[in-house]
Amino acid sequence: MKKVISFKLNGEDVEAEVEPHWSLLHLLRETFELTGAKEGCGKGECGACTVIVDGKAINSCLFPVMEVEGCEVTTIEGLATLNGNLHPIQESFVANGAVQCGFCTPGMIMSAKALLDENKNPSEDDIRTAIAGNLCRCTGYVQIIEAIKKASERREP
Amino acid sequence: MESQLKSVGKRVPKVDAREKVTGRAIYIHDLKLPGMLYGKILYSKYPHARILNIDTSKAEKLPGVRAVITGFNTPEIRIGFMKDQPVLKKDKVRQYRDEVAAVAAIDPDIAEEALDLIKVDYEPLPGLFDPEEAVKEDAILIHEYDAKGKPLKNNILKLPWRLIAGDVEQAKKESDFIVEDSFRVTWVTHCCMGTSGCIALFDLDNNLTIYSITQIPFLAQNDFNAALKAMGLKGKNTRVINTVIGGGFGSKLDTHVYEYIAILLAYRTRKPVKILFTREEEFFAQPPRQPAIIKISQGCKKDGNLTFREVDMLLDNGAYTSWGATTPSVMMVPISSLYKVPNIKYTARSVYTNNIYAQAMRGYGNPQATFAVESSMDILAEAAGIDPMEFRLINVNLPGEITPQNFKVTTCGLKECIESVGEGLNWKDAKKNKKKKRGVGMSSLIHVGGGARVYKSDGHGMIMKVDDFGKISVITGAVEIGQGSETVISQVAAEVLGVFPEDIQIIKGDTSICPWDVGTHASRQAFVSCNAAIMVANKIKKEILDIAGKYFNVDPENLDIKNRVIYLKDEPENSEKQMPLDKLLRRAHFSKHGTMIMAETFYDPPNEMLNQEFKGNLSCTYAYGTTGVEVEVDTETGHVEIKKYFAAHDVGRALNPMLLEGQIYGAAVMGTGYALTEQLILKQGKVMNDNFLDYKILTAKDKIPIVPILVETIDELGPLGAKGIGEPACVPTAPAIANAIHDAIGVRIKDLPITPEKILKALKEKEKKG
Ligand code: FES
Ligand code: FES
């Protein structure tokens, strides 16, 4: 039985017909064709599917689609401007070598964004905690943590 | 030269980073083709059983199902290094992950549902899960016949590994100290964050296109063409197209069963068929790194000089062979050539079991072998009463040496690596003023640094073409798996051509467009592709300068290109004799006898195939490194904390220090997982921990203070002096940590991973012994 939900997606009001058992990740990838959020496990274990819902970074693979009603959802596609201006966190990931295969990257960046939106000046431990649920097999996390730290410094007035 | 380098040596961001941080990069997960079907695979219910019957009738009737295939209704395709594996099994299953049937349907859920409707009758057979049982003469046979149909007598692979140099028996007599130990390493798996997948489709002429994540597109083309032949499509061709790859680490050096199943389904349905692994499948149906039981004995003189090294190994191959069955060839590298050891004996056997079959993983056997060698080095140093660092320095490899396996050591920064790690750890002080429960340990490594001739050709083809706007297309067979080969190619090409890295566009990932490359393996890609880039860029440059010479009426030798401008070397400021590169290119193109500038090359490094005695200069240069750690062990919980971590690597030259450090960080953390937390747990052949909660890779919460130290030895054959780095940094981690733990609490753990339980158990035993 399909249901209609409406919510805000990357700043735009949207409506979608969904099956109630879908995950938010399924909706994003299949209906909206926003494939930036990845499915690395589908079970809430890897963080590759992280998006921001009402300011919180969540695993969209576990997030029931019906709960999106009325929410504000931001995905990796919502960060850069259309003409290619990257968000400071994205810039920092590029500049600091925080990207290798890149599969974890969109999720990492969304977790980092949720953190920096809430805490302008996070400590290294804050950063480690914020991305603890985002697995990365390539980088050993070092340059990712550095990138997030530098992005936070840059955003300081 | 140093100060003149414009692009090389700089921390240039990865060329694909912007695509990846914006979520625009297209992985196999993101790709859909019109009319595409979804394939799903039915795996065996037993580790060893005879297949009596497969009934697919119900599954076929399920609406939305387009094809159900088994070994009974498809032509037999045999794959693997020894061609011992049929894609779809019909006589026997030999492991839990054996593929017995597959479905293509209009959506993944229907395909999944159809799998439940397939009924397979089995007659279970006794299983063999212990390699030491499996080698016995009277063991039941896992394969009754080889690929050619010849009866087999036992489970031992017909791949005997035996390297003899000098006289080990004599050396034993002459040794003052001898130690002998046995080590065990178990299954670990690559855990690429992007799971495996592909899309296969046929054109009207029965040629195959496969969208793939392979690390070896051209060997894959060869494999798939062989499959086409087996399917009765002789003479048909395969085009392999790479999508962006979500991690490699050696997991994509073989073509895999799921790819052939997608091919069979696509041929049956005449539609594109996608197979995408779930994370569980990635854990249980993707071959892991081989486990091994390693017996090692080493000896030395009173003065610490090593006299011999003897290693005997038993590897659990699992049910079928992959290229990974050849990892003993690379295990020989550290066994024969890490430190100066005049007498070597190495024997290895691989044996079939009913466990999951294994493949190579980052280091290609080197991490397993080095764990044994470097643990044993510490044990021997202790027996001889010599400080372990001192002991390593006494035996250190030096430039000019020819090792017992006939490796020619050219550049070698091992001594500097050991010393700089010792300095970082404050080694002498840490040893003298030992703190309770704290310890230091180190381990070194040798790995191939300039490719490795494991295949007939170790070559790399590259085409370069210049357009009317001064932009350069580099068409390369290199596969980017996250390591950054495209970026360093751009840097090197820009360097030679006097343009900027952003002027270079990399065209890759299509066997129908790109020239041949043997694959992204053996830490070779930067070495071979950058060497190719230098060769071909020099050709292009010569053509450009020849044309410019005619135009300016000067000797082309006297011209050069800098910042996209051609100028006179003698009078760099003379604007009369300058011309922007793009302008000259247009002039060359649109003149009367117009010309387009392009060039190609095929670079095959001077590496030797090992001979029948397994000797030869496998790689034209070798990579060295040393990892040193300080640990603190909690003797109540068995928890190991890494307080310091230094990773010194002889990298030849750092083409891009940022990417290089990225390789070191990532490999160090992966190596730490190998040392402390990771293991695929198998019970009677079944993978018990097929998820990230139970298979523990390290997270951002695991703080490891890694300090990379780059030792530049500027290798003569390396591109601007560089050597390989992709695998080395994960090789020495486990023995360094094991050695440090021993230093800290006096117990030696000889099997990986070193879990808190093992530490506590060892402490208890030590206490009992008093
Ligand atoms: S895909 Fe959602 S946590 Fe892994
Ligand atoms: S960059 Fe590959 S998983 Fe993080």
GROMACS .gro file of N, CA and C in nm, chain B residues 54-57 60 66-77 88-90 100-103 118 231 264-265 267-268:
model
   90
  211ILE      N    1   1.833  -3.059  -0.833
  211ILE     CA    2   1.794  -2.920  -0.813
  211ILE      C    3   1.663  -2.898  -0.886
  212ASP      N    4   1.561  -2.857  -0.811
  212ASP     CA    5   1.430  -2.835  -0.871
  212ASP      C    6   1.402  -2.685  -0.874
  213THR      N    7   1.397  -2.631  -0.993
  213THR     CA    8   1.378  -2.485  -1.007
  213THR      C    9   1.238  -2.450  -1.057
  214SER      N   10   1.152  -2.551  -1.069
  214SER     CA   11   1.025  -2.525  -1.139
  214SER      C   12   0.941  -2.418  -1.071
  217GLU      N   13   1.084  -2.068  -1.130
  217GLU     CA   14   1.063  -2.021  -1.267
  217GLU      C   15   0.924  -1.961  -1.287
  223ARG      N   16   1.292  -1.390  -1.464
  223ARG     CA   17   1.322  -1.399  -1.607
  223ARG      C   18   1.412  -1.516  -1.642
  224ALA      N   19   1.487  -1.563  -1.544
  224ALA     CA   20   1.570  -1.681  -1.571
  224ALA      C   21   1.613  -1.744  -1.439
  225VAL      N   22   1.620  -1.877  -1.442
  225VAL     CA   23   1.677  -1.950  -1.329
  225VAL      C   24   1.782  -2.043  -1.388
  226ILE      N   25   1.904  -2.029  -1.342
  226ILE     CA   26   2.009  -2.114  -1.400
  226ILE      C   27   2.075  -2.200  -1.294
  227THR      N   28   2.122  -2.315  -1.339
  227THR     CA   29   2.198  -2.406  -1.253
  227THR      C   30   2.310  -2.465  -1.340
  228GLY      N   31   2.391  -2.547  -1.277
  228GLY     CA   32   2.495  -2.615  -1.353
  228GLY      C   33   2.438  -2.712  -1.455
  229PHE      N   34   2.308  -2.747  -1.438
  229PHE     CA   35   2.248  -2.845  -1.529
  229PHE      C   36   2.193  -2.782  -1.656
  230ASN      N   37   2.160  -2.653  -1.650
  230ASN     CA   38   2.105  -2.593  -1.772
  230ASN      C   39   2.192  -2.484  -1.833
  231THR      N   40   2.319  -2.483  -1.793
  231THR     CA   41   2.413  -2.386  -1.852
  231THR      C   42   2.541  -2.460  -1.888
  232PRO      N   43   2.615  -2.406  -1.985
  232PRO     CA   44   2.744  -2.469  -2.017
  232PRO      C   45   2.841  -2.453  -1.901
  233GLU      N   46   2.929  -2.550  -1.886
  233GLU     CA   47   3.023  -2.543  -1.775
  233GLU      C   48   3.135  -2.443  -1.804
  234ILE      N   49   3.155  -2.352  -1.711
  234ILE     CA   50   3.267  -2.258  -1.717
  234ILE      C   51   3.355  -2.288  -1.597
  245LEU      N   52   2.888  -2.277  -1.165
  245LEU     CA   53   2.770  -2.332  -1.097
  245LEU      C   54   2.797  -2.480  -1.071
  246LYS      N   55   2.779  -2.520  -0.945
  246LYS     CA   56   2.821  -2.654  -0.907
  246LYS      C   57   2.710  -2.754  -0.934
  247LYS      N   58   2.748  -2.870  -0.989
  247LYS     CA   59   2.643  -2.969  -1.011
  247LYS      C   60   2.674  -3.107  -0.957
  257VAL      N   61   2.503  -2.274  -0.628
  257VAL     CA   62   2.432  -2.387  -0.689
  257VAL      C   63   2.325  -2.345  -0.790
  258ALA      N   64   2.278  -2.222  -0.777
  258ALA     CA   65   2.177  -2.174  -0.872
  258ALA      C   66   2.174  -2.023  -0.868
  259ALA      N   67   2.113  -1.962  -0.968
  259ALA     CA   68   2.100  -1.817  -0.969
  259ALA      C   69   1.975  -1.777  -1.044
  260VAL      N   70   1.926  -1.659  -1.008
  260VAL     CA   71   1.801  -1.610  -1.063
  260VAL      C   72   1.821  -1.470  -1.117
  275ILE      N   73   1.372  -2.247  -0.481
  275ILE     CA   74   1.455  -2.349  -0.546
  275ILE      C   75   1.482  -2.459  -0.444
  388MET      N   76   3.103  -2.100  -2.347
  388MET     CA   77   2.959  -2.088  -2.371
  388MET      C   78   2.924  -2.109  -2.518
  421LEU      N   79   2.621  -1.534  -1.748
  421LEU     CA   80   2.530  -1.641  -1.789
  421LEU      C   81   2.385  -1.592  -1.790
  422LEU      N   82   2.349  -1.516  -1.687
  422LEU     CA   83   2.211  -1.467  -1.679
  422LEU      C   84   2.183  -1.365  -1.791
  424TYR      N   85   2.323  -1.356  -2.079
  424TYR     CA   86   2.316  -1.427  -2.207
  424TYR      C   87   2.181  -1.498  -2.221
  425ARG      N   88   2.137  -1.555  -2.108
  425ARG     CA   89   2.009  -1.625  -2.111
  425ARG      C   90   1.893  -1.529  -2.137
   0.00000   0.00000   0.00000
